[in-house]
PDB file of C-alpha atoms in Angstrom:
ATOM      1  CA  UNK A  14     -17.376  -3.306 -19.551  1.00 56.00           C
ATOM      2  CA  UNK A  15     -16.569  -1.411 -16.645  1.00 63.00           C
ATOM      3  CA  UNK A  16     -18.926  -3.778 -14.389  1.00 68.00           C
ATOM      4  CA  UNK A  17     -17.053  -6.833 -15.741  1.00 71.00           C
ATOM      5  CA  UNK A  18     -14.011  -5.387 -15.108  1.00 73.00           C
ATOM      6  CA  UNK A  19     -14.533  -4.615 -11.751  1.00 76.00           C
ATOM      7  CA  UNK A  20     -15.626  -8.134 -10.807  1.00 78.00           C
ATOM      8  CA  UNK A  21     -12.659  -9.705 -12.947  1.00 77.00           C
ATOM      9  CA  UNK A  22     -10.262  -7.138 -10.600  1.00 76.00           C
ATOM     10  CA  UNK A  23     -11.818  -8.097  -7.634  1.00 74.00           C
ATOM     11  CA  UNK A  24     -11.938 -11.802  -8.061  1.00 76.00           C
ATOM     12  CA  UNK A  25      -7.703 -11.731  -9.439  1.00 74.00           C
ATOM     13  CA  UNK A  26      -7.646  -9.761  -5.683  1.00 69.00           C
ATOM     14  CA  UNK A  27      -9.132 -12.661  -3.773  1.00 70.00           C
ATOM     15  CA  UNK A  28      -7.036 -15.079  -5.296  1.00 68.00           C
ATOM     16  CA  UNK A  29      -3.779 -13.433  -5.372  1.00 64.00           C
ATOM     17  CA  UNK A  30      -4.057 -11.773  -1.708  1.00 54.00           C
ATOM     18  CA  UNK A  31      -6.699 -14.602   0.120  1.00 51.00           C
ATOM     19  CA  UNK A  32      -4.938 -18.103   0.374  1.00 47.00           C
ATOM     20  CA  UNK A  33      -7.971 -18.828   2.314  1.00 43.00           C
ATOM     21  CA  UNK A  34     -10.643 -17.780  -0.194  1.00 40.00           C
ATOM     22  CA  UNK A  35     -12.415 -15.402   1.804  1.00 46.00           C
ATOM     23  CA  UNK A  36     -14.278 -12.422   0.579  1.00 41.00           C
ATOM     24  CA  UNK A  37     -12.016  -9.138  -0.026  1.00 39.00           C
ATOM     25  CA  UNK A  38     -13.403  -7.128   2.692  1.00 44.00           C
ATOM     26  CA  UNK A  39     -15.302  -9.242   4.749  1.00 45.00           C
ATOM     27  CA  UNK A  40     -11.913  -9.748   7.235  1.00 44.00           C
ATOM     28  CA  UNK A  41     -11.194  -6.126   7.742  1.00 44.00           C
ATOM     29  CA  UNK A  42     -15.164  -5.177   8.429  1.00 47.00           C
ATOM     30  CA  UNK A  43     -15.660  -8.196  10.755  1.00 46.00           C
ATOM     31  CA  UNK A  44     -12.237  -8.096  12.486  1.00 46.00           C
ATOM     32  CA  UNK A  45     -11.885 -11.858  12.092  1.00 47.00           C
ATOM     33  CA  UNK A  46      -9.352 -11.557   9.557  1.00 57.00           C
ATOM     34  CA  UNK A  47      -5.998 -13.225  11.004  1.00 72.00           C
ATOM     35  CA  UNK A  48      -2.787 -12.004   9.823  1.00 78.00           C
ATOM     36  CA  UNK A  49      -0.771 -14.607   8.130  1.00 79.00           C
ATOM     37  CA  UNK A  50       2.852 -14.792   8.086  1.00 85.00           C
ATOM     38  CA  UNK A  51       5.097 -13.995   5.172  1.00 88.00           C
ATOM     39  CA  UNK A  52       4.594 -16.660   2.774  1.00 84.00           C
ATOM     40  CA  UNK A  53       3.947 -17.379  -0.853  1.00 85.00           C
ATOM     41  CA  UNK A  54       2.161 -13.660  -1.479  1.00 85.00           C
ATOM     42  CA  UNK A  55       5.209 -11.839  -0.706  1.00 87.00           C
ATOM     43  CA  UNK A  56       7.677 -14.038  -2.462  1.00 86.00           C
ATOM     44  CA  UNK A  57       5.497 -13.659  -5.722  1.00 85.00           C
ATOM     45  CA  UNK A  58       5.445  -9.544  -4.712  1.00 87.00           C
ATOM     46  CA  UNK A  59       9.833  -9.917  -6.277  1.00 87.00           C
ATOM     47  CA  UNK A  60       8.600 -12.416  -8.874  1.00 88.00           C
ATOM     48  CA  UNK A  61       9.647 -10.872 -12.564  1.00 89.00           C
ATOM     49  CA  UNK A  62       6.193 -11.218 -13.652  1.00 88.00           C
ATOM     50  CA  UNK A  63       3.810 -11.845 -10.597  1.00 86.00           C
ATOM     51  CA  UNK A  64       5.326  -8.283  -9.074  1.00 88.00           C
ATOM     52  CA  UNK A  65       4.246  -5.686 -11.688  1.00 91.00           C
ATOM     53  CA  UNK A  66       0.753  -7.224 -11.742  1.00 89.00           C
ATOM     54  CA  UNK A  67       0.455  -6.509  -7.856  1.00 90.00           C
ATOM     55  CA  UNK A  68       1.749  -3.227  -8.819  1.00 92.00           C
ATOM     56  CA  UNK A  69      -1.078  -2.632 -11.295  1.00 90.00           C
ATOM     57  CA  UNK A  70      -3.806  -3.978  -9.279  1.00 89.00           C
ATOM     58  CA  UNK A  71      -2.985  -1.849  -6.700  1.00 91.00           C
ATOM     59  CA  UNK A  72      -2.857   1.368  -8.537  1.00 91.00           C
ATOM     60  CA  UNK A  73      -5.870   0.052 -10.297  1.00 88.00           C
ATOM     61  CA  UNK A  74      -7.661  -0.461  -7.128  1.00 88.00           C
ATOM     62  CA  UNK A  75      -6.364   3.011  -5.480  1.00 89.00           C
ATOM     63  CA  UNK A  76      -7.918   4.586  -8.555  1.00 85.00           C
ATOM     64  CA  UNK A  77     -11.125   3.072  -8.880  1.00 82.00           C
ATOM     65  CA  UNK A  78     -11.507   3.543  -5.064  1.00 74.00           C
ATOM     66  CA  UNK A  79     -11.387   7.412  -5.670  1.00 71.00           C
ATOM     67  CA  UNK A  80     -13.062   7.055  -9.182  1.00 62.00           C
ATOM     68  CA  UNK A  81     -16.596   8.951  -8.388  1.00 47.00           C
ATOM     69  CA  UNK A  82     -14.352  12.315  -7.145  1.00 46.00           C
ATOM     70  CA  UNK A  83     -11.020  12.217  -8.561  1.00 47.00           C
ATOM     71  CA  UNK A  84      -9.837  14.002 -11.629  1.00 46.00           C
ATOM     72  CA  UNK A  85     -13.121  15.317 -12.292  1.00 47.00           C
ATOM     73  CA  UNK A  86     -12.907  19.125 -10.419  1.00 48.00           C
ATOM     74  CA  UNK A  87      -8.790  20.576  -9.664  1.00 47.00           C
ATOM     75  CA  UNK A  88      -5.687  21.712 -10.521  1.00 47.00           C
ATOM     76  CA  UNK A  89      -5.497  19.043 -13.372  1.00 45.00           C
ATOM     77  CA  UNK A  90      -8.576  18.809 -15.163  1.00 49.00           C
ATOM     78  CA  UNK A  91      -9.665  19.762 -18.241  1.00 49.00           C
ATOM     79  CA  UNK A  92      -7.511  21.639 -20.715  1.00 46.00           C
ATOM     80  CA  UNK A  93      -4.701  22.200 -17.898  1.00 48.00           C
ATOM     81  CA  UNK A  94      -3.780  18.342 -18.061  1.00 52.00           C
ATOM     82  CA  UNK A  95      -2.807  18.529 -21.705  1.00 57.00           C
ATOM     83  CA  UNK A  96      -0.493  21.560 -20.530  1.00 53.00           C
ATOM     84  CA  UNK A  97       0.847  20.204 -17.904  1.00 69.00           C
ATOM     85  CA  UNK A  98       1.482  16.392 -19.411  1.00 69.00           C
ATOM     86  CA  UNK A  99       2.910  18.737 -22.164  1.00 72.00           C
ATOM     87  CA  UNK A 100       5.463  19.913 -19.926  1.00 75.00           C
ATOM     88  CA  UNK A 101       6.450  16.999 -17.866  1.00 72.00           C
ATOM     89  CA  UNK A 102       4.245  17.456 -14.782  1.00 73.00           C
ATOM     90  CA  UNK A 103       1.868  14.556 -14.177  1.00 69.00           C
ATOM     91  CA  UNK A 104      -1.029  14.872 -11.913  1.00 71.00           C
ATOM     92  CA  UNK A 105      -0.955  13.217  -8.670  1.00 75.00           C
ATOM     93  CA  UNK A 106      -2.032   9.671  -8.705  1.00 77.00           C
ATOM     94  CA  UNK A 107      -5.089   8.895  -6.202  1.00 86.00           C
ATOM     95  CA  UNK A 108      -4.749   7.972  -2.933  1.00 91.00           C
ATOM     96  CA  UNK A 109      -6.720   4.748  -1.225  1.00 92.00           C
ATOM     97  CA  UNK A 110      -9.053   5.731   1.550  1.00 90.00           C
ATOM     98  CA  UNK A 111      -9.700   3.125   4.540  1.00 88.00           C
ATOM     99  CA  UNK A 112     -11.285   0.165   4.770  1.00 86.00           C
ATOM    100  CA  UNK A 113     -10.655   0.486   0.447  1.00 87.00           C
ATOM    101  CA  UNK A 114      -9.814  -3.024  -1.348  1.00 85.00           C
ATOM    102  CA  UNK A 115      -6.538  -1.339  -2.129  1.00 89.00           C
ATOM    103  CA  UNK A 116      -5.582  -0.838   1.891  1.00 91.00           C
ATOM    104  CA  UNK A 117      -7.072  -4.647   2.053  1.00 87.00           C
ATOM    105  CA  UNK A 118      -4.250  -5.546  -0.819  1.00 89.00           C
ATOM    106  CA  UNK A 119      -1.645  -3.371   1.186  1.00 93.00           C
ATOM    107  CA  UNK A 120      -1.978  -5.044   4.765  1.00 92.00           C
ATOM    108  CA  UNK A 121      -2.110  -8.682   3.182  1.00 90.00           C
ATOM    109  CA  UNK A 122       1.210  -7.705   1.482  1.00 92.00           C
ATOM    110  CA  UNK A 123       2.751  -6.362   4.511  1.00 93.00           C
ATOM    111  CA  UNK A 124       1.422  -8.613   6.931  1.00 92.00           C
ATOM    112  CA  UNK A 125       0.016  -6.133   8.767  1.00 92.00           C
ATOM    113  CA  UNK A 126      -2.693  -6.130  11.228  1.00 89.00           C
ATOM    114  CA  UNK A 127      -5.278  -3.464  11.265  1.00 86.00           C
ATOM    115  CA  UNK A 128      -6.712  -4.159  14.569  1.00 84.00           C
ATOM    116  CA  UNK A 129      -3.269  -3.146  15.922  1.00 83.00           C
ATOM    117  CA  UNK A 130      -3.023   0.705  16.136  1.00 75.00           C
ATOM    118  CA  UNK A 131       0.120   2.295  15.607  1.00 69.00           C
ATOM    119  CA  UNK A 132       0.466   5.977  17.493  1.00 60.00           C
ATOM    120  CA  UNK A 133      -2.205   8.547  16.822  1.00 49.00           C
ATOM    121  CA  UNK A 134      -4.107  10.162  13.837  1.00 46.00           C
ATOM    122  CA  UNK A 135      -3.455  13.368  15.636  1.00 46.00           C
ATOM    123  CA  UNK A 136      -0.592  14.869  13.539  1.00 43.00           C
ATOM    124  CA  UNK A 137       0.415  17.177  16.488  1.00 42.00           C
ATOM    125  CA  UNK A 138       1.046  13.811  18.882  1.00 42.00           C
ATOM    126  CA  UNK A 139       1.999  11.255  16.432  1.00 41.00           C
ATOM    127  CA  UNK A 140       5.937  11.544  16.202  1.00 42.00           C
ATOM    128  CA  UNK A 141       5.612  11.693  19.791  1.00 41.00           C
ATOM    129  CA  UNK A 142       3.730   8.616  20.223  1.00 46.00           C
ATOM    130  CA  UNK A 143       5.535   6.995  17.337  1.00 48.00           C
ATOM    131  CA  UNK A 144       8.048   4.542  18.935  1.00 53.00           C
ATOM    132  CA  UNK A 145      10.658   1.632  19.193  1.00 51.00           C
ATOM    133  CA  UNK A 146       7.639  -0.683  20.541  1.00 56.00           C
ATOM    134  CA  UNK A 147       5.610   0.282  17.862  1.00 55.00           C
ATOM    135  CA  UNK A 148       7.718  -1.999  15.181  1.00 55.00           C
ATOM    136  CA  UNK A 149       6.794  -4.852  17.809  1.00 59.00           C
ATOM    137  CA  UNK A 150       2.972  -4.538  17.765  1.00 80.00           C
ATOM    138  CA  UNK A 151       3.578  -5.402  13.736  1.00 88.00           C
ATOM    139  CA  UNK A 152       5.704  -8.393  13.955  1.00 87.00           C
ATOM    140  CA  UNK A 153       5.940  -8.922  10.130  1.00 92.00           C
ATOM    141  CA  UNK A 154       5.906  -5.552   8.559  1.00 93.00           C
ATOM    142  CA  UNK A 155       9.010  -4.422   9.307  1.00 91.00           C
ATOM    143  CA  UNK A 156      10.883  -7.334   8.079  1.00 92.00           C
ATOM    144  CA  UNK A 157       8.315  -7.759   5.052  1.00 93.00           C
ATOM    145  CA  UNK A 158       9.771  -3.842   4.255  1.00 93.00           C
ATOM    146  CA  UNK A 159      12.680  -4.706   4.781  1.00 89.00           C
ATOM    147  CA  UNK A 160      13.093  -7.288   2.468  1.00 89.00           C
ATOM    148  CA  UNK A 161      10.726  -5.721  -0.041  1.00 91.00           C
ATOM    149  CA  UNK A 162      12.956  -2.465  -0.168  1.00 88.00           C
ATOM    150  CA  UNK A 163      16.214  -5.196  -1.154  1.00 87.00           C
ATOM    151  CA  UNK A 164      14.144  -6.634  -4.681  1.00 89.00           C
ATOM    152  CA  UNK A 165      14.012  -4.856  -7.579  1.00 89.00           C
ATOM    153  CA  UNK A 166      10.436  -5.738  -8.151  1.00 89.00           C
ATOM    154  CA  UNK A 167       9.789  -5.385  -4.595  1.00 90.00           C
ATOM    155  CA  UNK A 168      10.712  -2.271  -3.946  1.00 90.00           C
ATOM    156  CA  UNK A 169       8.557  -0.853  -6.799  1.00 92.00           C
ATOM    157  CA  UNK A 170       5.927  -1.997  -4.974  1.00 94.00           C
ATOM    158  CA  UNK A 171       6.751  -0.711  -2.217  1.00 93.00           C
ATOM    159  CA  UNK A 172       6.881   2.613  -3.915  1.00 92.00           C
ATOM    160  CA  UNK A 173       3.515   2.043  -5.007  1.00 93.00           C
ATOM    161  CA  UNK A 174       2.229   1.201  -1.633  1.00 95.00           C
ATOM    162  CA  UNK A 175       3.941   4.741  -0.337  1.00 93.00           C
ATOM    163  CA  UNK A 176       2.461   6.763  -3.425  1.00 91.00           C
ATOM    164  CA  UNK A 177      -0.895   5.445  -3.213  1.00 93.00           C
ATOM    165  CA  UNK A 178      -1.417   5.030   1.116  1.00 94.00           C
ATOM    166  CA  UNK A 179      -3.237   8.276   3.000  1.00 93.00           C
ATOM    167  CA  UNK A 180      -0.521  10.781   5.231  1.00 90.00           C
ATOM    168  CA  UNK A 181      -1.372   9.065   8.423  1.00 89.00           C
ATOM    169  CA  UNK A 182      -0.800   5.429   6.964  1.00 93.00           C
ATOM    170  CA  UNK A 183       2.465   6.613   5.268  1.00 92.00           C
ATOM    171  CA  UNK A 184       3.751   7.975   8.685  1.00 92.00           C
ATOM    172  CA  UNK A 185       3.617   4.853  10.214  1.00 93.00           C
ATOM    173  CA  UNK A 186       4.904   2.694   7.571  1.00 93.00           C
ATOM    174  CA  UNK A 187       8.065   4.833   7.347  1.00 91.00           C
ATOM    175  CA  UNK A 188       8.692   4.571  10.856  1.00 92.00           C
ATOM    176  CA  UNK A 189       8.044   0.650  10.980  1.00 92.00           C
ATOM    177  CA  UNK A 190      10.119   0.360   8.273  1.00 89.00           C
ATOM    178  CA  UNK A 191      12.946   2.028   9.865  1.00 88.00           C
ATOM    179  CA  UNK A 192      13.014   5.195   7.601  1.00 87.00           C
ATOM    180  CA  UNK A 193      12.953   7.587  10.222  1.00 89.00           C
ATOM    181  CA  UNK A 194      16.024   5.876  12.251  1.00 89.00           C
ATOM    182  CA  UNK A 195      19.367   7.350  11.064  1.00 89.00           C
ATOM    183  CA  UNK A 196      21.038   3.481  10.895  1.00 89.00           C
ATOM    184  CA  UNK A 197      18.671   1.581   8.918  1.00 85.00           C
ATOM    185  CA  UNK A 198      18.012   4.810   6.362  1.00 85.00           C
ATOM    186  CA  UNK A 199      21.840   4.536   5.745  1.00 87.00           C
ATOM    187  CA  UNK A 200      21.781   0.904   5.329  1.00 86.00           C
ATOM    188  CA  UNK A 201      19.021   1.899   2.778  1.00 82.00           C
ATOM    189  CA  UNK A 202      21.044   4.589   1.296  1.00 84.00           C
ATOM    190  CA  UNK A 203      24.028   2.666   0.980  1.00 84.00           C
ATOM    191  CA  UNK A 204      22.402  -1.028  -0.961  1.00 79.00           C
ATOM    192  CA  UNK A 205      22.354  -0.593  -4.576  1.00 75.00           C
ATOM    193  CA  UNK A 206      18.229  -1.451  -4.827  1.00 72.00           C
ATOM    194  CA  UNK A 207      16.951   0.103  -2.072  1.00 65.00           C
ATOM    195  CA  UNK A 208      18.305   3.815  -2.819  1.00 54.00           C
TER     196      UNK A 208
END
């Protein structure tokens, strides 16, 4: 079952996320993948029904990404999970790792280009390299967050994307989608969706 189930998940990927029909990871591991513009993929992300099921596939794909380690040996295994679910306290969900299916999923829903590097993995120097010209070198992302965070359907996916995305990805989402700059994070505050 679980064999089947991974092809079935992987083939709904490639023909929700690849208007083009090309392999899953095949783009990101041969840098040929160009990045589209916002189309028909992020309309159907605020669809009533097409949005939850790209909600799903990418917790579904974050957690069979970190199938083989997580859950098996921590702080919520074993008899401690029925505790803890007892009182209210969920583990943490898995996170994707790079070059995943589920970080494929993410950029094609945020337009974003991976062969564009945003500031630094070096924690110490990244708000410092972290700028305005950063939202520039993705031209798509920050509108595609933008408009994501305005949907009801969209912005649980966008919550999904910021649960399930590693520290140093999350970091530079927030700051391309304007969470970090005092205007836009009030305009945020302030729409009835997007708080």
């Amino acid at each position: 079952f679980r064999n089947e189930s991974n092809s079935l998940l992987r083939d709904m990927v490639d023909i929700i996320s690849l208007a083009e029909g090309q392999q899953l990871q095949r783009g990101i591991k041969n840098k040929t993948n160009k990045v589209q513009p916002p189309g028909e993929l992020q309309q159907r992300s605020c669809h009533p029904s097409s949005g939850p099921l790209l909600v799903q596939m990418l917790r579904l794909l974050s957690y069979r990404n970190n199938d083989s380690n997580f859950g098996k040996k921590g702080p919520f295994s074993g008899t401690d999970a029925l505790a803890d679910r007892k009182l209210g306290i969920l583990p943490p969900e898995p996170r994707y790792s790079s070059g995943s299916e589920a970080e494929t999923l993410v950029y094609r829903l945020l337009c974003w280009d991976p062969n564009i590097t945003v500031g630094n993995d070096d924690d110490e120097s990244r708000e410092a390299e972290l700028n305005d010209n950063d939202a520039a070198k993705q031209p798509y992302a920050s509108d595609i967050i933008y408009g994501l965070s305005g949907e009801p359907r969209g912005s649980i996916l966008l919550e999904t994307i910021l649960h399930c995305c590693p520290d140093s990805f999350h970091d530079i989402l927030c700051k391309i989608g304007g969470f970090y700059d005092e205007a836009t994070m009030k305009e945020y505050v302030s729409h009835g969706v997007s708080n």
